[in-house]
Structure formats: C-alpha cells, structure tokens
Tab-separated table of C-alpha atoms in Angstrom:
chain	number	residue	atom	x	y	z
T	1	UNK	CA	36.980	-38.412	41.979
T	2	UNK	CA	34.827	-41.449	41.464
T	3	UNK	CA	32.497	-41.544	38.474
T	4	UNK	CA	30.134	-44.000	36.854
T	5	UNK	CA	29.272	-44.396	33.193
T	6	UNK	CA	26.239	-46.226	31.933
T	7	UNK	CA	26.711	-45.943	28.176
T	8	UNK	CA	23.254	-47.122	27.184
T	9	UNK	CA	20.392	-44.715	27.851
T	10	UNK	CA	17.779	-47.168	26.582
T	11	UNK	CA	17.849	-50.918	26.049
T	12	UNK	CA	15.015	-52.788	24.350
T	13	UNK	CA	14.712	-56.556	24.644
T	14	UNK	CA	12.052	-59.129	23.967
T	15	UNK	CA	10.521	-60.999	26.855
T	16	UNK	CA	12.488	-64.179	27.459
T	17	UNK	CA	15.670	-62.812	25.911
T	18	UNK	CA	18.886	-62.353	27.833
T	19	UNK	CA	19.966	-58.968	29.130
T	20	UNK	CA	23.224	-57.225	29.852
T	21	UNK	CA	23.409	-53.660	31.150
T	22	UNK	CA	26.800	-52.026	31.092
T	23	UNK	CA	28.481	-50.078	33.856
T	24	UNK	CA	31.984	-48.667	33.942
T	25	UNK	CA	33.496	-46.826	36.860
T	26	UNK	CA	36.476	-44.642	37.425
T	27	UNK	CA	38.299	-45.232	40.659
T	28	UNK	CA	41.759	-46.551	41.420
T	29	UNK	CA	41.200	-49.052	44.181
T	30	UNK	CA	38.514	-51.677	44.537
T	31	UNK	CA	35.274	-49.850	45.113
T	32	UNK	CA	31.958	-50.893	46.523
T	33	UNK	CA	29.615	-51.452	43.575
T	34	UNK	CA	25.848	-51.537	43.440
T	35	UNK	CA	22.977	-52.018	41.043
T	36	UNK	CA	19.602	-50.502	41.842
T	37	UNK	CA	16.266	-50.668	40.041
T	38	UNK	CA	13.647	-47.924	40.033
T	39	UNK	CA	10.065	-48.221	38.861
T	40	UNK	CA	8.279	-45.034	37.765
T	41	UNK	CA	7.614	-42.676	40.662
T	42	UNK	CA	9.274	-44.988	43.144
T	43	UNK	CA	12.475	-45.081	45.143
T	44	UNK	CA	15.449	-47.278	44.401
T	45	UNK	CA	15.559	-50.967	45.245
T	46	UNK	CA	18.891	-52.702	45.725
T	47	UNK	CA	19.392	-55.574	43.282
T	48	UNK	CA	22.880	-56.610	44.300
T	49	UNK	CA	26.183	-55.330	45.601
T	50	UNK	CA	29.869	-56.148	45.450
T	51	UNK	CA	32.172	-55.392	48.336
T	52	UNK	CA	34.909	-58.020	47.985
T	53	UNK	CA	35.473	-61.700	47.330
T	54	UNK	CA	33.810	-63.623	44.526
T	55	UNK	CA	33.591	-61.341	41.501
T	56	UNK	CA	30.313	-62.863	40.327
T	57	UNK	CA	27.515	-61.742	42.606
T	58	UNK	CA	23.954	-62.937	42.665
T	59	UNK	CA	21.087	-60.629	43.426
T	60	UNK	CA	17.357	-60.603	43.697
T	61	UNK	CA	14.900	-61.228	40.869
T	62	UNK	CA	17.356	-63.503	39.050
T	63	UNK	CA	19.951	-60.798	38.354
T	64	UNK	CA	23.683	-61.220	38.584
T	65	UNK	CA	26.678	-58.973	37.997
T	66	UNK	CA	30.347	-59.546	37.423
T	67	UNK	CA	33.122	-57.299	38.675
T	68	UNK	CA	36.002	-57.096	36.225
T	69	UNK	CA	38.835	-55.077	37.665
T	70	UNK	CA	40.838	-55.056	34.420
T	71	UNK	CA	37.940	-53.445	32.581
T	72	UNK	CA	36.667	-51.306	35.476
T	73	UNK	CA	33.264	-52.774	34.791
T	74	UNK	CA	30.364	-54.162	36.740
T	75	UNK	CA	27.819	-55.316	34.168
T	76	UNK	CA	24.386	-56.526	35.155
T	77	UNK	CA	22.958	-59.656	33.529
T	78	UNK	CA	19.805	-61.693	33.491
T	79	UNK	CA	19.377	-64.841	31.401
T	80	UNK	CA	15.666	-64.395	30.686
T	81	UNK	CA	13.875	-61.084	31.009
T	82	UNK	CA	10.293	-60.805	32.208
T	83	UNK	CA	7.910	-57.991	31.292
T	84	UNK	CA	7.943	-56.885	34.937
T	85	UNK	CA	11.668	-56.113	34.647
T	86	UNK	CA	10.879	-52.987	32.635
T	87	UNK	CA	12.254	-50.146	34.755
T	88	UNK	CA	15.204	-47.798	35.181
T	89	UNK	CA	18.466	-49.392	36.306
T	90	UNK	CA	21.211	-47.514	38.092
T	91	UNK	CA	24.767	-48.501	38.735
T	92	UNK	CA	26.513	-46.886	41.694
T	93	UNK	CA	30.062	-46.834	42.995
T	94	UNK	CA	31.460	-45.909	46.344
T	95	UNK	CA	35.173	-45.523	46.811
T	96	UNK	CA	36.668	-46.880	49.997
T	97	UNK	CA	37.086	-43.551	51.674
T	98	UNK	CA	34.251	-41.426	50.363
T	99	UNK	CA	31.273	-43.163	52.015
T	100	UNK	CA	29.110	-41.498	49.370
T	101	UNK	CA	27.717	-43.558	46.482
T	102	UNK	CA	27.913	-41.928	43.066
T	103	UNK	CA	25.239	-42.969	40.605
T	104	UNK	CA	25.249	-43.306	36.867
T	105	UNK	CA	22.564	-41.611	34.814
T	106	UNK	CA	20.675	-44.872	34.454
T	107	UNK	CA	19.569	-47.234	31.705
T	108	UNK	CA	15.921	-47.522	30.829
T	109	UNK	CA	14.917	-51.106	30.083
T	110	UNK	CA	12.012	-51.647	27.710
T	111	UNK	CA	10.612	-55.162	27.392
T	112	UNK	CA	8.625	-56.163	24.322
T	113	UNK	CA	6.139	-59.022	24.552
F	1	UNK	CA	10.837	-52.114	60.691
F	2	UNK	CA	9.341	-51.475	57.274
F	3	UNK	CA	12.195	-49.600	55.674
F	4	UNK	CA	12.923	-45.957	54.984
F	5	UNK	CA	9.867	-43.739	55.127
F	6	UNK	CA	9.566	-40.346	53.463
F	7	UNK	CA	6.826	-37.789	53.838
F	8	UNK	CA	5.097	-36.288	52.062
F	9	UNK	CA	5.111	-38.348	48.876
F	10	UNK	CA	4.205	-35.348	46.781
F	11	UNK	CA	4.438	-31.623	47.390
F	12	UNK	CA	3.287	-28.822	45.112
F	13	UNK	CA	4.326	-25.369	46.178
F	14	UNK	CA	4.431	-21.888	44.765
F	15	UNK	CA	7.734	-20.317	43.925
F	16	UNK	CA	9.141	-18.474	46.901
F	17	UNK	CA	7.502	-20.656	49.523
F	18	UNK	CA	9.396	-22.794	52.016
F	19	UNK	CA	8.998	-26.560	52.124
F	20	UNK	CA	10.149	-29.243	54.520
F	21	UNK	CA	10.497	-32.954	53.919
F	22	UNK	CA	10.902	-35.683	56.483
F	23	UNK	CA	12.803	-38.957	56.355
F	24	UNK	CA	12.567	-41.778	58.884
F	25	UNK	CA	15.417	-44.243	58.326
F	26	UNK	CA	15.670	-47.847	59.387
F	27	UNK	CA	15.983	-47.607	63.136
F	28	UNK	CA	19.357	-49.312	63.560
F	29	UNK	CA	20.982	-47.401	60.679
F	30	UNK	CA	23.398	-44.725	61.824
F	31	UNK	CA	23.954	-43.034	58.456
F	32	UNK	CA	21.360	-41.071	56.551
F	33	UNK	CA	21.713	-39.577	53.092
F	34	UNK	CA	19.760	-37.096	51.019
F	35	UNK	CA	19.826	-37.238	47.226
F	36	UNK	CA	18.078	-35.253	44.520
F	37	UNK	CA	16.945	-36.813	41.269
F	38	UNK	CA	15.728	-34.913	38.252
F	39	UNK	CA	13.968	-36.440	35.278
F	40	UNK	CA	16.186	-38.725	33.247
F	41	UNK	CA	19.102	-38.486	35.637
F	42	UNK	CA	20.564	-40.569	38.388
F	43	UNK	CA	20.398	-39.492	42.008
F	44	UNK	CA	22.787	-36.692	42.964
F	45	UNK	CA	24.242	-36.526	46.438
F	46	UNK	CA	23.189	-33.614	48.647
F	47	UNK	CA	24.312	-34.388	52.187
F	48	UNK	CA	24.716	-37.123	54.755
F	49	UNK	CA	24.670	-37.628	58.501
F	50	UNK	CA	26.229	-40.046	60.870
F	51	UNK	CA	23.959	-40.093	63.862
F	52	UNK	CA	23.196	-36.392	64.447
F	53	UNK	CA	26.384	-35.049	62.851
F	54	UNK	CA	26.225	-33.707	59.319
F	55	UNK	CA	29.468	-34.989	57.830
F	56	UNK	CA	29.407	-33.718	54.279
F	57	UNK	CA	27.445	-31.379	52.047
F	58	UNK	CA	27.498	-31.211	48.278
F	59	UNK	CA	28.009	-27.991	46.376
F	60	UNK	CA	24.484	-28.637	45.099
F	61	UNK	CA	23.244	-27.782	48.579
F	62	UNK	CA	22.864	-24.023	48.265
F	63	UNK	CA	22.274	-21.678	51.183
F	64	UNK	CA	18.546	-22.114	50.674
F	65	UNK	CA	18.808	-25.763	51.654
F	66	UNK	CA	19.244	-26.997	55.191
F	67	UNK	CA	19.137	-30.477	56.641
F	68	UNK	CA	18.984	-31.656	60.204
F	69	UNK	CA	18.990	-34.893	62.107
F	70	UNK	CA	18.571	-33.591	65.635
F	71	UNK	CA	18.403	-36.830	67.606
F	72	UNK	CA	20.172	-39.113	65.215
F	73	UNK	CA	16.931	-40.684	64.108
F	74	UNK	CA	14.652	-38.908	61.598
F	75	UNK	CA	15.912	-36.129	59.373
F	76	UNK	CA	14.358	-33.077	57.765
F	77	UNK	CA	15.339	-31.283	54.583
F	78	UNK	CA	14.118	-27.721	54.241
F	79	UNK	CA	14.185	-25.612	51.117
F	80	UNK	CA	13.641	-21.905	51.586
F	81	UNK	CA	12.384	-19.556	48.877
F	82	UNK	CA	11.790	-22.376	46.442
F	83	UNK	CA	12.616	-21.917	42.767
F	84	UNK	CA	11.328	-23.809	39.763
F	85	UNK	CA	14.723	-25.433	39.417
F	86	UNK	CA	14.172	-27.122	42.760
F	87	UNK	CA	11.494	-29.317	41.213
F	88	UNK	CA	12.791	-32.858	41.576
F	89	UNK	CA	12.449	-36.107	43.475
F	90	UNK	CA	14.183	-35.911	46.851
F	91	UNK	CA	15.378	-39.299	48.013
F	92	UNK	CA	16.497	-40.377	51.438
F	93	UNK	CA	18.666	-43.411	52.092
F	94	UNK	CA	20.158	-45.005	55.164
F	95	UNK	CA	22.727	-47.613	56.030
F	96	UNK	CA	24.610	-49.122	58.904
F	97	UNK	CA	28.232	-48.115	58.955
F	98	UNK	CA	30.610	-50.029	61.201
F	99	UNK	CA	34.308	-49.371	61.543
F	100	UNK	CA	35.958	-49.240	58.140
F	101	UNK	CA	33.030	-50.255	56.027
F	102	UNK	CA	29.346	-50.470	55.470
F	103	UNK	CA	27.060	-53.316	56.249
F	104	UNK	CA	24.615	-54.326	53.578
F	105	UNK	CA	23.724	-51.696	50.993
F	106	UNK	CA	21.915	-48.417	51.093
F	107	UNK	CA	18.169	-48.605	51.625
F	108	UNK	CA	16.211	-45.910	49.855
F	109	UNK	CA	12.833	-44.457	50.610
F	110	UNK	CA	10.181	-43.877	47.961
F	111	UNK	CA	11.074	-40.216	47.742
F	112	UNK	CA	9.256	-36.897	47.899
F	113	UNK	CA	8.288	-35.437	44.549
F	114	UNK	CA	8.506	-31.633	44.679
F	115	UNK	CA	6.854	-29.489	42.054
F	116	UNK	CA	7.425	-25.746	42.210
F	117	UNK	CA	4.894	-23.744	40.202
C-alpha cells in the first residue's frame, strides 16, 4: 500500500531564508506526486505535481520540487520565503493503479519576520 | 467555472442528528472524491465516484455514512446519527480522468467544517 511520510511536523524559518520541506513515499513504481498548501480553515491548493519527465518541477508561488527515485523523495523547496507562505503543507502520492491520493500528515510552516 | 464548491461551509449539529453536505465539482471533471480531515492530520480518503458510479469506499466510511452522485455532477455526503467523533473538515475534490491517467491535479473545495455537540 502506498504511504507518505512528512518527517517534520513544524518548520520555522525567517522571512527571506530558503526552505525545504521533506516528503518520502512508499511505493514500488513511479507514482504521481503532489504538494498542496492549506491556509487555516481553507481547502487545499495545488502547488505542483509530478507525473513523469523532468524530475525538477516548478510550481506556483515560486515553489519547486525534485523527484528522486533512489531516495523515494519529493522534497519541496523555495529559495526565499515570504511571510504569506506560512501555512500547512501536504505531500500526496498516488500509485499508478489506485487513483486515490494518499496524504501525509502535513508540515506546518512558521515564518518569522 | 470557479472551481469546486462545497456547502455549507460550517455546520453545527447535535449528536444523533443527520447532516448532509453538498459538493459541486468542476463541470468537466468526471471524478469526485470525498476526504475527511481532523485537526493536525492530513486528509483521509472516504470515497470516490467516476461519473455517477461509486468506485471505492474506505473502511472509514461506516454504515452511518452514505454518498451519492446521482447525475454524475454534484455529490452529497450524508452522515446519519452523528457522533462527536464525526467532527472534522469534510473536503471534496475533483479531477478529469482520461484513459490510463489523470489530467492536471486534484482540485479541492474549501470544505465543510462539521462540529457535533
């Protein structure tokens, strides 16, 4: 069964600093991978996705993520964090045949001025 | 099309009452998903439809829960005899599935926050 691990429950960064949020998945073949962001009381907004091809994917709001098959990882990065990036971030994986995304428990990003 | 719409945004109900939530997906999306999210957790899959057919249900979906998508457009999720443990955010998502894969990602609604008192 597919699973997703986001090892960091909270991440605190200063505004302007770089960011990396970790995501590891468990699935044999190449999955579909997603990063979503959720502001308090809101639904989830898609930041970026990986289906195939170039392993470095660009998303909205200046985010990018890199798929590393050897490490079963799909880490999210941003070179310079803005205060408005403070939110909950979720990694999700969908195996080729399940058609059902499985989400990690999320990482809460706190941005200090 | 303005995205996935969920109503109501908030629902407070007394234990034992029945509640129904509605989800209107993006019109051209043929798949519709229901998820439940509790505080501090990621969304957990409940069920999904392709057009009007309910293709899979999670073990989380007890007999008190029922979902429908009668015409392949909007969907309803009903919870009968609500319990305090049902308090959560209920999220709806949709996507366009073609052949062997999906197109784009999953678009989520803003959710319905249920509080059972």
